[in-house]
Structures are given as C-alpha cells and as structure tokens.
Coordinates of C-alpha atoms in Angstrom, one line a residue:
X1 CA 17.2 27.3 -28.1
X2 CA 15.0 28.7 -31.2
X3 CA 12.1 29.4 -30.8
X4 CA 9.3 26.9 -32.4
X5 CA 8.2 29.0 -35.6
X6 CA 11.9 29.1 -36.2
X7 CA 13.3 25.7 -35.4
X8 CA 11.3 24.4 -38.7
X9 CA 13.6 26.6 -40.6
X10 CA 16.1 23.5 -41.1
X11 CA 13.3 22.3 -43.4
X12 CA 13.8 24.9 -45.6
X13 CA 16.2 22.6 -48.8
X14 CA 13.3 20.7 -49.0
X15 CA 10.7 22.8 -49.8
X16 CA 12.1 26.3 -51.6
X17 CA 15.1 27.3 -53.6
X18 CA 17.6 29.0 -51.5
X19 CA 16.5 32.5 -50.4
X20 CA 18.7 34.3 -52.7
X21 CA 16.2 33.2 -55.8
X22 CA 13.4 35.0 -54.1
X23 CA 12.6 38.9 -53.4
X24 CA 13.2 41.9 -55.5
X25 CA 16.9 42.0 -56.4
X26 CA 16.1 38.8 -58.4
X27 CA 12.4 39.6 -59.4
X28 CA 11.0 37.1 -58.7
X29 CA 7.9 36.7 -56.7
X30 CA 8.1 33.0 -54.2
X31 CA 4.7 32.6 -53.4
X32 CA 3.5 29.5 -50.7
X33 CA 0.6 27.8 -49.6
X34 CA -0.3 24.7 -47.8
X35 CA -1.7 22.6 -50.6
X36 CA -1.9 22.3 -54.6
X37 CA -4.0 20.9 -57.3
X38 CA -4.3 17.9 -58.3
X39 CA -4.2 18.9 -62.0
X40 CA -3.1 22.1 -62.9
X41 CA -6.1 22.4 -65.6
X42 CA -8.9 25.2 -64.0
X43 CA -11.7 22.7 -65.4
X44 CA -9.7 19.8 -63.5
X45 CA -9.4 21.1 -59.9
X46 CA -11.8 23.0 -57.3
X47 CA -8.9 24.4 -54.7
X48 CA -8.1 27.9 -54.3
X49 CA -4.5 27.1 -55.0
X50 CA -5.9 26.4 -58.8
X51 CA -7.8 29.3 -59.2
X52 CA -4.9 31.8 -58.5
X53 CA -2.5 29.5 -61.1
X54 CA -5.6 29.8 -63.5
X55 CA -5.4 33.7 -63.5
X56 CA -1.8 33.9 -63.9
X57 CA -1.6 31.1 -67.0
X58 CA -5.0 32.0 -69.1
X59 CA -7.5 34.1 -69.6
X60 CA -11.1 34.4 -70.1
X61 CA -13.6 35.9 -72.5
X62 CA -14.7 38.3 -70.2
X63 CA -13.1 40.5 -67.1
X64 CA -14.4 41.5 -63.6
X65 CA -12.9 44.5 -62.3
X66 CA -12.5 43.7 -58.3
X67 CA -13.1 46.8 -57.6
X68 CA -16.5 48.0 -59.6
X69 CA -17.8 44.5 -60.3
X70 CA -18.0 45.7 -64.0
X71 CA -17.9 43.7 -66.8
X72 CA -15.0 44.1 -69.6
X73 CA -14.2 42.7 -72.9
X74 CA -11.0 40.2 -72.5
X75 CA -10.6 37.9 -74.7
X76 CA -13.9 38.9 -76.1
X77 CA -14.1 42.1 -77.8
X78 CA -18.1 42.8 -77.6
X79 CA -20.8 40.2 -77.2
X80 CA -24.9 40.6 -77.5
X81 CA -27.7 38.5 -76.3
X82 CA -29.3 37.2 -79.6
X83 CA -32.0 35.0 -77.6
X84 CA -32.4 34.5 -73.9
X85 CA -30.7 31.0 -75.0
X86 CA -27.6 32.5 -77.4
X87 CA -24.8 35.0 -76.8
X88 CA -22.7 36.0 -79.5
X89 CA -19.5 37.5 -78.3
X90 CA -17.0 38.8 -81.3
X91 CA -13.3 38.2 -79.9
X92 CA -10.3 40.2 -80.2
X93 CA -7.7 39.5 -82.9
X94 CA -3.8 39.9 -82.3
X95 CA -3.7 37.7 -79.3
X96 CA -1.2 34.4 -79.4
X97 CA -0.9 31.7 -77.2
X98 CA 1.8 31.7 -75.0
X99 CA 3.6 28.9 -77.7
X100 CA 2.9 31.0 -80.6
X101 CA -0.5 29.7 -81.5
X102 CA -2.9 32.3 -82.9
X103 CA -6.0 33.0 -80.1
X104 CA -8.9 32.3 -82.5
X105 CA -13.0 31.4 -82.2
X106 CA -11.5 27.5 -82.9
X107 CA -10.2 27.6 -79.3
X108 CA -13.0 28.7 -77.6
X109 CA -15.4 26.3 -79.5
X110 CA -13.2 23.8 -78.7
X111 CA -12.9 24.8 -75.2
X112 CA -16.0 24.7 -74.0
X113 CA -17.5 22.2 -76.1
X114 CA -14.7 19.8 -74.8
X115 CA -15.6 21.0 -71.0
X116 CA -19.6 20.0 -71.8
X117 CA -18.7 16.5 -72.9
X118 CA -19.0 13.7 -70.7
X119 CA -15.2 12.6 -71.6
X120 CA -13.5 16.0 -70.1
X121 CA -13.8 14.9 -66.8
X122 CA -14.7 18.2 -65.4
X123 CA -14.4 18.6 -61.6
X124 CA -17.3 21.2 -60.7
X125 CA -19.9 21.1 -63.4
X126 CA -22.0 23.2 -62.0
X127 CA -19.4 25.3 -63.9
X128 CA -20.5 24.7 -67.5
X129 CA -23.4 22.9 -67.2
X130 CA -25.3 25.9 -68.3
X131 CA -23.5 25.5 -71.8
X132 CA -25.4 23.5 -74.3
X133 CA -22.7 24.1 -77.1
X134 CA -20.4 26.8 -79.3
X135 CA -20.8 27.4 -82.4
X136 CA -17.9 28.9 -84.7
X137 CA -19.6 31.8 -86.9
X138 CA -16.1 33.3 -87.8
X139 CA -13.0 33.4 -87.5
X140 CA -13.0 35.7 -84.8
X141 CA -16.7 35.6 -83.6
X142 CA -18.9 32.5 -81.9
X143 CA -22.2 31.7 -80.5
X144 CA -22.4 30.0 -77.3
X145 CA -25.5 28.4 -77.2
X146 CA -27.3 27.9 -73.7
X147 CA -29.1 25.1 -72.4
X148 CA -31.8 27.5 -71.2
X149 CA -31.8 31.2 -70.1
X150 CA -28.9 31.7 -67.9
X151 CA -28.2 35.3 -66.2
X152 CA -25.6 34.3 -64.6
X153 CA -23.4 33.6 -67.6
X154 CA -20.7 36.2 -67.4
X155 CA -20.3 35.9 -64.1
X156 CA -19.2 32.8 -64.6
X157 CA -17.6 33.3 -68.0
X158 CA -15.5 36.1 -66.4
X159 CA -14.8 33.3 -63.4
X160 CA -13.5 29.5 -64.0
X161 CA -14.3 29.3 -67.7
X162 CA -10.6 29.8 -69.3
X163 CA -9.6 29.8 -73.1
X164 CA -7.2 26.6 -73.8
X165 CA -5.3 26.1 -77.3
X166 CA -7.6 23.2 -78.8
X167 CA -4.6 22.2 -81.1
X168 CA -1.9 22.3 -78.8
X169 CA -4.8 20.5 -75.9
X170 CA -5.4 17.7 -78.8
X171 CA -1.9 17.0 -79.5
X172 CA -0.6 16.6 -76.2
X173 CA -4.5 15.3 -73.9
X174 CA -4.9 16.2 -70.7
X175 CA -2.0 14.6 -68.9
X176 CA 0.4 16.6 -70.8
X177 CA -1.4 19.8 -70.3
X178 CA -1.3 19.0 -66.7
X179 CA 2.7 18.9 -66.9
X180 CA 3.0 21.3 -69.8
X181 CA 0.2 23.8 -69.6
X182 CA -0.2 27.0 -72.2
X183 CA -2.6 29.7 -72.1
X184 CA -2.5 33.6 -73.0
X185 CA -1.8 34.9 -69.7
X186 CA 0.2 37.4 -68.4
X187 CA 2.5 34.6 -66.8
X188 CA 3.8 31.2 -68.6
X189 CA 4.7 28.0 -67.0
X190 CA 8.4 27.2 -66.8
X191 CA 8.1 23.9 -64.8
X192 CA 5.3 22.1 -62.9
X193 CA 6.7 19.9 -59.8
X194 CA 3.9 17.7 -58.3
X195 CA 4.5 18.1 -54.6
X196 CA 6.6 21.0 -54.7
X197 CA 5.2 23.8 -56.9
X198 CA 5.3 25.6 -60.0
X199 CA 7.3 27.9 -62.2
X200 CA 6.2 30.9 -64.1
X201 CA 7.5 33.7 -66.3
X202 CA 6.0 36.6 -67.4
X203 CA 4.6 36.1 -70.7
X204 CA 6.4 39.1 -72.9
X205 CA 3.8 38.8 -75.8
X206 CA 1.1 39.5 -73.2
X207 CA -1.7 41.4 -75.3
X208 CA -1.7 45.0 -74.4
X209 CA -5.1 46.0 -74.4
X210 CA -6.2 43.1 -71.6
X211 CA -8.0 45.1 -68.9
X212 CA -6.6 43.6 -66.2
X213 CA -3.1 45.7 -67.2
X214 CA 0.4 44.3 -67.8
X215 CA 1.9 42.1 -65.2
X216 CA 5.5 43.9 -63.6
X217 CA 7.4 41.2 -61.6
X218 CA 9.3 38.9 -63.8
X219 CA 9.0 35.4 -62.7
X220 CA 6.9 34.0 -59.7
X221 CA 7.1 31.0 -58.2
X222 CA 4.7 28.7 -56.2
X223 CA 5.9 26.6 -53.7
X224 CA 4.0 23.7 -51.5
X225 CA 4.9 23.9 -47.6
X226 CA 2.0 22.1 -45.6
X227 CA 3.5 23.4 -42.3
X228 CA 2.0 27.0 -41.1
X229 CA 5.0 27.5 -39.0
X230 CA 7.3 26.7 -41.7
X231 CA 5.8 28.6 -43.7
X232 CA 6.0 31.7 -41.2
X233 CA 9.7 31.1 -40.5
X234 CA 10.5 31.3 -44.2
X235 CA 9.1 34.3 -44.6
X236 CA 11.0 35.8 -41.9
X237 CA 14.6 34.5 -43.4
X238 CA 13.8 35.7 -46.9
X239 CA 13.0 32.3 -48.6
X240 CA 10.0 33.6 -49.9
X241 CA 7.7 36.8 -50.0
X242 CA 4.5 36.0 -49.8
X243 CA 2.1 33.3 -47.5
X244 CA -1.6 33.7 -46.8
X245 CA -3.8 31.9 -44.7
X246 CA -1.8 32.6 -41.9
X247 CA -2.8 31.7 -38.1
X248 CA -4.4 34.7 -36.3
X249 CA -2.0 33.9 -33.4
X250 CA 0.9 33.8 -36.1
X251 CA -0.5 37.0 -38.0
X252 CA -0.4 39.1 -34.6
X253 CA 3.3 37.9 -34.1
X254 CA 3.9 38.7 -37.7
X255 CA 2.9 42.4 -37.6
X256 CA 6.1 43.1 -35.1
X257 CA 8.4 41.7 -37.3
X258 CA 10.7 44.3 -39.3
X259 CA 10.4 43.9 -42.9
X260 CA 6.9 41.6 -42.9
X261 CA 3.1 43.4 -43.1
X262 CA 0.3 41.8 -42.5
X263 CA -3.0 42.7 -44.1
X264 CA -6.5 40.8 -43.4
X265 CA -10.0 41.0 -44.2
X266 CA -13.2 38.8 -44.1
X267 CA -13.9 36.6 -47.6
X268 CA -16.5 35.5 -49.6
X269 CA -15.1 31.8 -48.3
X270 CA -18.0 29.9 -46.2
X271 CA -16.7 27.0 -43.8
X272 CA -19.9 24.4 -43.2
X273 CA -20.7 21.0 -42.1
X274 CA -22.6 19.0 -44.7
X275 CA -24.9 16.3 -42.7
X276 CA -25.5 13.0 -44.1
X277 CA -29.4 13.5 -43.7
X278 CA -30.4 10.4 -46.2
X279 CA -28.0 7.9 -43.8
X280 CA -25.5 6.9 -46.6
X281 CA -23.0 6.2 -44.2
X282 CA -25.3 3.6 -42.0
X283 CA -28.9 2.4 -41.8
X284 CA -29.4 3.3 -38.1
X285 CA -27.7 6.6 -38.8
X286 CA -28.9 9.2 -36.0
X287 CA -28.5 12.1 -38.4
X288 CA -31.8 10.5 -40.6
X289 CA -33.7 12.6 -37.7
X290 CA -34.3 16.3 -38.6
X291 CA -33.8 16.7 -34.5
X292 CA -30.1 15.6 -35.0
X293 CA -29.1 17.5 -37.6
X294 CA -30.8 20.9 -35.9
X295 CA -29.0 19.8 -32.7
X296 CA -25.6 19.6 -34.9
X297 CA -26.6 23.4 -35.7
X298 CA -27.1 24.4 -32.5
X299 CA -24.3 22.9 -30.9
X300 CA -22.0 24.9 -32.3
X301 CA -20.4 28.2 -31.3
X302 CA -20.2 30.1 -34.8
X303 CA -19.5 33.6 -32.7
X304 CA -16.9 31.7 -30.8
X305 CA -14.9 30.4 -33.5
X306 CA -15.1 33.3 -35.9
X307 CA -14.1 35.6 -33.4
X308 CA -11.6 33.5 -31.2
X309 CA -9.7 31.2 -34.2
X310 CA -10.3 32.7 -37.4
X311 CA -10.4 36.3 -36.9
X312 CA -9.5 39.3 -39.2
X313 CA -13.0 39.9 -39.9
X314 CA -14.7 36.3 -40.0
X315 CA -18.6 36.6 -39.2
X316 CA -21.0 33.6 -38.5
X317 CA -23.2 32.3 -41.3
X318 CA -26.4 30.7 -41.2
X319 CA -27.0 30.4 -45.1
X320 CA -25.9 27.9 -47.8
X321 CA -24.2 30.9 -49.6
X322 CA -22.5 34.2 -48.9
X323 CA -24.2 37.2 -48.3
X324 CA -23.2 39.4 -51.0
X325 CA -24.3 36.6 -53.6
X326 CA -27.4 37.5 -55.8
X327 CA -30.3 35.6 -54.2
X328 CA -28.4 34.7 -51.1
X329 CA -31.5 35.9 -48.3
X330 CA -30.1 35.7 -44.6
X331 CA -33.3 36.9 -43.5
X332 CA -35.2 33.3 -44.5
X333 CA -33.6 30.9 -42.9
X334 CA -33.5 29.9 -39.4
X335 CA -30.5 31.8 -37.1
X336 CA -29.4 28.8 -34.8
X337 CA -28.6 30.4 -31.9
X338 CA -25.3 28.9 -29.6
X339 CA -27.6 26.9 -27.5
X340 CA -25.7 23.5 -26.0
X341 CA -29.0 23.1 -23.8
X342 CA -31.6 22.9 -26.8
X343 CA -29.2 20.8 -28.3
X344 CA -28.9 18.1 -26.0
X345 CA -32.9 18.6 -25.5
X346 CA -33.4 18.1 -29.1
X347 CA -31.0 14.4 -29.4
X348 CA -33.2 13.0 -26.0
X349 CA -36.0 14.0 -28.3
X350 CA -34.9 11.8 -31.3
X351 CA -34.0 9.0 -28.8
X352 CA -30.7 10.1 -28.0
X353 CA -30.2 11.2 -24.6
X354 CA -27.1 9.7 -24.3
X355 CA -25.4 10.8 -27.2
X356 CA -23.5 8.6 -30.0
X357 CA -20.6 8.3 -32.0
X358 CA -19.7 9.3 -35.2
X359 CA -16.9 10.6 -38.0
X360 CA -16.4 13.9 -39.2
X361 CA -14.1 14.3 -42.3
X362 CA -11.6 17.4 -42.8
X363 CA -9.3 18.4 -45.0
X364 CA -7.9 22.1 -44.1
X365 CA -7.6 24.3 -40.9
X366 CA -7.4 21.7 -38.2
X367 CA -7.8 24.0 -35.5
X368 CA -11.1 25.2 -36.9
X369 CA -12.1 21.2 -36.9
X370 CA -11.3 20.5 -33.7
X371 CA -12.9 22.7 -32.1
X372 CA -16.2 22.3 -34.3
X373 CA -15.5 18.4 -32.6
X374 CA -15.4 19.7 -28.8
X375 CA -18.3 21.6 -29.7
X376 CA -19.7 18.1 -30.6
X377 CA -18.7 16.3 -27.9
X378 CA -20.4 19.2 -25.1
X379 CA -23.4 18.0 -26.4
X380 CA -23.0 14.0 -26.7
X381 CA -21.8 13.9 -30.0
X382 CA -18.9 12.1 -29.8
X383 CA -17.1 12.9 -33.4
X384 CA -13.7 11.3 -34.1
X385 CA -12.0 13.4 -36.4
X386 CA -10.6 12.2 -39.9
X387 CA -8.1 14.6 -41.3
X388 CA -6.9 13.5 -44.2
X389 CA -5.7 15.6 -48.0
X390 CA -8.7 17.1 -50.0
X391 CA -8.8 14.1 -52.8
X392 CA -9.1 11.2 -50.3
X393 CA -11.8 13.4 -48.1
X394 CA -13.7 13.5 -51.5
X395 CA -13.7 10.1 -52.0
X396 CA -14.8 9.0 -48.6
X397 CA -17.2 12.0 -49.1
X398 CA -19.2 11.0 -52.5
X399 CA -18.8 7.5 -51.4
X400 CA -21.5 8.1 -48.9
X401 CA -19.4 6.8 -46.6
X402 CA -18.9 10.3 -44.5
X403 CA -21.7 11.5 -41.4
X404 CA -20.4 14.7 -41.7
X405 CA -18.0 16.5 -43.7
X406 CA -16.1 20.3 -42.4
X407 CA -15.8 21.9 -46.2
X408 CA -14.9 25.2 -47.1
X409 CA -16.2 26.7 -50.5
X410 CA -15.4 30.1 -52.0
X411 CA -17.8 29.8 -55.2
X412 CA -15.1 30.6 -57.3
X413 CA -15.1 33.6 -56.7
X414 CA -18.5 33.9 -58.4
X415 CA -21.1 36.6 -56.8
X416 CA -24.1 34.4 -57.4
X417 CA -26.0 32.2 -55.3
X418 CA -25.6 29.4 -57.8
X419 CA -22.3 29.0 -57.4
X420 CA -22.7 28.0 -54.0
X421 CA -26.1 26.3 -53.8
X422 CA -26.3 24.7 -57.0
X423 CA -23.6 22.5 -56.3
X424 CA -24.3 21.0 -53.2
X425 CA -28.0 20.9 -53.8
X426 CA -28.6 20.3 -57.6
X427 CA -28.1 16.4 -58.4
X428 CA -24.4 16.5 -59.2
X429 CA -21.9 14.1 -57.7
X430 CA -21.3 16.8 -54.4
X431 CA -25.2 16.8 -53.8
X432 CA -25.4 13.7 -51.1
X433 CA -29.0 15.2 -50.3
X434 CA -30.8 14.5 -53.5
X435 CA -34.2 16.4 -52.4
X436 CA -36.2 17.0 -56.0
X437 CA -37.6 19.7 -54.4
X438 CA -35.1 21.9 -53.8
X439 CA -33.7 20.8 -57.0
X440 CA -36.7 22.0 -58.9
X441 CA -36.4 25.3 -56.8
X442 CA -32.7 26.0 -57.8
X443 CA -33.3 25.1 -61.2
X444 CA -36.1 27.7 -61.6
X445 CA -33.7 30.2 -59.6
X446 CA -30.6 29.7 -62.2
X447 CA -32.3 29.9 -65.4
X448 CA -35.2 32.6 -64.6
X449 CA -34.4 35.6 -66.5
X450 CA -36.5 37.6 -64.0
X451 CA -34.5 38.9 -60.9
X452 CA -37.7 38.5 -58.9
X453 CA -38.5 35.3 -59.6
X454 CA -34.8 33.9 -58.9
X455 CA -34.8 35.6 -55.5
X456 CA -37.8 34.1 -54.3
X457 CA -36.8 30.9 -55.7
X458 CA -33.3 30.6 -54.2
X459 CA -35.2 32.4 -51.0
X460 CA -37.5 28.9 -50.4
X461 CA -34.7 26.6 -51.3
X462 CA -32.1 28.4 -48.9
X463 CA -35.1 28.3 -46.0
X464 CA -35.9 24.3 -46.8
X465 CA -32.0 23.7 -46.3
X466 CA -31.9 25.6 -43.0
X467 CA -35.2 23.8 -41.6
X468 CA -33.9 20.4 -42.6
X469 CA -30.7 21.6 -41.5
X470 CA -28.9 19.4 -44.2
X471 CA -26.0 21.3 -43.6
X472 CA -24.9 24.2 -41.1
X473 CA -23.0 26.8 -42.4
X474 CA -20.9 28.1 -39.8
X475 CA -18.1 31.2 -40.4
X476 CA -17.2 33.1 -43.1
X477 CA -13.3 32.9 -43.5
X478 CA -11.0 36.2 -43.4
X479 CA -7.7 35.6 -45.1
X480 CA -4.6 37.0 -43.3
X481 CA -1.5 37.7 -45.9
X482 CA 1.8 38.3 -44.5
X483 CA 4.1 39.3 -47.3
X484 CA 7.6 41.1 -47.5
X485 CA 7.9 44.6 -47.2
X486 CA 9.3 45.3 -50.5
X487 CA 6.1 43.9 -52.4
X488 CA 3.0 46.3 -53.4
X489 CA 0.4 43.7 -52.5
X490 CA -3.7 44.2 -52.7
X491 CA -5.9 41.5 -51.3
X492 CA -9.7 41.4 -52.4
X493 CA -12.9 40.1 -50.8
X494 CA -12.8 37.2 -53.3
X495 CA -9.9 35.6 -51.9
X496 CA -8.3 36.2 -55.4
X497 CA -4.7 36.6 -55.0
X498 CA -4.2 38.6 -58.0
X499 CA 0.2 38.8 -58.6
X500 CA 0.0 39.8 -62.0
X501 CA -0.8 43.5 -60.4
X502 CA 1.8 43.3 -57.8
X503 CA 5.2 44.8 -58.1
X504 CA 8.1 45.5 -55.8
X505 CA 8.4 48.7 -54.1

C-alpha cells in the first residue's frame, strides 16, 4: 500500500501537465500553490498568489532591492520631491510593452488615475488612496500629485502600484486584461486557466537596464493544487519544482528526500483574529464587552502554535503590524500572556460564566484554525468553524455578518505600518471597527512628514487597538519552500517569491 502523501499522486492529470513539461531539461519552471486570484490584475486581488504573478508580468516605477532595502529607478529613471504634495519622476525611454506598445508617461497617468477613480474597482485602496492624480508633463516625465504629504510613497510605488498599457487596458476593459494581461515584465502571459493556473514566457524584449537583472529560465508555469499532500507528492515524482507553504510535518519529511531541499524562514506575514467589537453580527453579541474580546486574547496559546504548527521561525505577535514596519511599537501595547484562567475569569466578569457560542470564519491553514477553535472552546468559547475560499469569507466578513474572522496579511510586502494598520483601521470596506479615533490617529501617522510625529501617532493607535482588543494578532508566519534540487532558489523575509532570479543549476 502507498503511503498517504503518495496515494494522491493519481490526481496528478488533473491538476499539472505531465512531468516531462516541468524541470530543467525543458526550462521551464512549474510552480504550485493552493489558491489563485480572482483577477489576475495586481489592483484587482489582495492574495499572495497575485502579488508573485504581478512581479513576473509588470513592473513598477520604482525597485526595492530585498537585500539593502534601497530604492532604484525602474521604470522611472530619477524623480524629485517638488512639494511635500508632488513628485516628479522622469521615466526611462526604450522600454515596450510586452505587445509592442511604447512604455510612455500616457501609461502611467493613465494607470493610476484609472486606479483613484471610483469605477476601477480596486481591491485594497489603502493602496492608492494617497494618490490625488497624475499629471502628464512629457512625454517621458509626470507629476503624481498627492492628496497630502505621504512618506510612504515609494514604498508603496516600489510595491503593488504596477504600470499597465492604457491603450491596450481601454480597448480590451478589465475582463479582457484579466484573461489577456500585458505588462513590461521579465515574463509574458501565454495562457490564463481559471482554476488551474497560468502560463508565462520570458519576455525577450525585457529592458536591460531593469535593476532587478534579466530573468534565466524560459517559461514558468503556475499551477492550482488545493491539496498539501498533493502538492508534496508531485514534487517528489517530478511534476513540478517548486511548492511553498509547506506543512512543518511535511517539510521535515521533505528534507530526507533525494533530489528535494527545503529552505524556511520566519515572514513579514501576521496571522490574527479580527473581533466583531461593534456586534454587527448580532445585537446581544458577547464580543460588544471589551472583557470578551481581552479573554479571546488571552485564550490563546500564540507560543504554542508558532512553535508546535507553524514553525521554521514563526514568533507570537501582539501588534496590529509586523515588527520590522516603520512605526510598528511592540513595546506599547499590551503582551496577553497564555492565561486560560484570566480568561474564563474575565467572560464570568462580562456575564458569561458559562460560556457561548459563536462562528469563526477561515479561509487558509486549517490546522492553524482549528486549533485557534480548541483554544476557544478551553475557555467556553464554543466557536464552530466556517472554512470556506477567501471571496466568500470576504463577503460574510464585510457583510458584518462574521464574530470573528482568522486572516492572514503580509502588507504587500510593504515595510510600513500603514500597510497593515491603515487598512483594517482607517474607514475602508475591511475596517468593521469604525473608531474615529484611531482613524484620526492613523491619518496623522500616514501623511506626517516628521518621522517623530508618525511614530508616536501609530504608537497610541497600535496601544488603543490592543486595550480594546479589537483584534488579537497572534503568530508571525515562516514560509517553508521545498523545491527541486536542480533549481537556484532564494527566499526573502517578504514572502516574495522572486523566479525571475532563479535559474537551474
């Protein structure tokens, strides 16, 4: 009899192309992962799965080098700050779309002025809401004007903000993008599949000053399996090269196996529990009580979980943000120890000695939500778990119709508190909360252009939101890759797969 990792392996027709299409002899790099975007558009999606397709397909203004955190002219050649308010970046000529289209300052006018209008539909606008508008000055120069003084802005320019082809984009709207997408990245679409993945090529015309170098493997494909096992099996028989988010159970097994390393490391990925403290989801909701919510936060085992399920380097987390985040202040909020006793002391407080029950929404790492549920139920909280795909968790989420809701966010990637408090805390659709206060705090934080006065602005809003535990940040997330033997791989703190520097051995 196979064993169980290996029995899934009859799945395999449905999922990938037969393993002779993937490794080196054929250059091409199969990629896998357990879920995709919605819409392949960076501005239309918020899942990691996105991002890394973003960075393959376009490009932005400016570069981040992983390793210094420097910034470098990308599709931008220079910029200067004329006004706290205006930054005018000149952009570098020679550079075509992957369709033949000429890279011009039309495109990125047109970009971001489409992603600021109400009709572009964009997912996270914490994302551009700092833009007020572009203004063409040249052919190859514009002035991006900002809303107010934003520090932050090539952070962010340098993160989700890509350059799309404003006359191919009008012709074809965003549904065809979606199917048909064309940037000036090192790799261009071949084929999107919805439910099974996506096909690239390496994009020959790729401009050869981009900082980020020239990419080496020819084609790389992305392919959807939900199952973990499935995913490890595959590995194993060749079907494809690389997976990530592995299992710790499944990356220990992995290391043994000829042919296969394993490499992990702790992310800038936080894994919380946002509580419904305004009691959307019911009038007599228990979690209206402060007490509630700060027994939610003490009920659960942060050490436990980071150390015993999600491993390779996870750490607990008692801030809305990561710690390596400008303004992010561990040392201001409150450090909820692992305490089941205060918990349950706390509930008989708010009238609750005998517990209740409730829902808590998921959408990713079951494991880590059950046990976050057991934790729960030690205490009286008796949670009935709803696992369920990202979209319809959303839904239920916004809807006010979730008590509490597991999430995962990685900021994008961006190393700036507002990319993680700001959009759970600053009005927008994800903000279930609605506290002025701390809206007038994070406000001041994001647009200060005095590094002293954002820190002690994000400082009170990060203490407020730990007091009224309106959420309770639990673990960071590590991010174990297993990946063939024959691939140079380099994973990164930012949990930015980055393939267009990978190359076989």
């Amino acid at each position: 009899m196979l064993p169980r990792g290996m029995a899934c392996c009859a799945l395999l027709p449905a999922f990938v192309p037969a393993p002779a299409l993937a490794g080196k002899a054929n250059d091409t790099l199969v990629y896998a992962s357990d879920s995709e975007a919605p819409n392949i558009s960076q501005y239309h999606n918020n899942v990691r799965e996105g991002v890394i397709l973003a960075h393959l397909i376009w490009d932005t203004l400016v570069w981040r080098d992983p390793r210094t955190g420097d910034y470098k002219p990308q599709l931008a050649s220079a910029w200067k700050w004329e006004s706290p308010t205006a930054l005018v970046m000149d952009l570098r000529q020679g550079v075509q779309f992957q369709n033949g289209d000429p890279f011009t300052a039309e495109d990125v006018a047109f970009t971001f002025n489409y992603a600021v209008s109400s009709e572009s539909r964009v997912i996270t606008r914490q994302n551009v809401d700092w833009i007020k508008s572009v203004d063409k000055l040249g052919d190859y120069k514009v002035r991006i004007n900002l809303k107010q003084p934003f520090p932050a802005a090539l952070e962010y320019l340098a993160g989700p903000l890509p350059i799309y082809p404003g006359a191919y984009f009008r012709k074809v709207g965003l549904e065809g993008f979606a199917k048909a997408p064309i940037g000036t990245g090192p790799y261009k679409v071949v084929s999107v599949t919805p439910g099974k993945g996506v096909s690239m090529v390496r994009n020959g015309n790729y401009f050869k000053d981009s900082p980020q170098g020239q990419p080496k493997i020819g084609n790389i494909k992305f392919v959807v399996i939900p199952d973990p096992e499935t995913r490890s099996a595959q590995l194993m028989t060749g079907a494809i090269d690389w997976i990530w988010r592995v299992p710790a159970d499944q990356a220990e097994s992995l290391k043994s196996t000829p042919g296969i390393t394993v490499q992990s490391g702790e992310t800038m990925r936080v894994g919380f529990l946002v509580i419904d403290a305004a009691g959307n989801s019911s009038p007599h909701s228990p979690f209206k009580d402060v007490r509630v919510r700060q027994a939610v936060n003490h009920a659960i085992n942060r050490q436990g979980i980071a150390d015993n399920l999600v491993r390779g380097g996870s750490k607990p987390v008692y801030t809305a943000c990561f710690r390596t985040q400008f303004g992010c202040d561990d040392k201001v909020v409150v450090h909820y120890d692992y305490n089941p006793a205060k918990a349950k002391e706390l509930l008989r407080a708010a009238g609750y000695a005998n517990g209740f029950d409730t829902d808590l929404y998921a959408y990713r790492e079951r494991e880590f939500a059950e046990a976050i549920v057991g934790d729960l139920h030690k205490v009286g909280i008796r949670a009935r778990l709803h696992y369920m795909k990202h979209d319809a968790m959303q839904v239920e989420y916004r809807g006010g119709k979730a008590p509490m809701t597991f999430y995962a966010w990685g900021s994008y990637s961006i190393n700036d508190t507002s990319a993680f408090t700001g959009v759970y805390f600053k009005g927008s659709s994800d903000d279930i909360v609605k506290d002025p206060q701390l809206r007038q705090w994070l406000e001041t934080a994001d647009t200060s252009t005095d590094p002293a006065v954002r820190k002690t602005n994000y400082a009170k809003a990060l203490a407020l939101i730990s007091r009224q535990a309106y959420l309770a940040p639990m673990f960071s997330y590590s991010t174990y890759y297993a990946h063939s033997s024959a691939l140079r791989f380099q994973g990164y703190p930012d949990e930015l797969p980055r393939f267009h520097e990978a190359s076989w051995k």
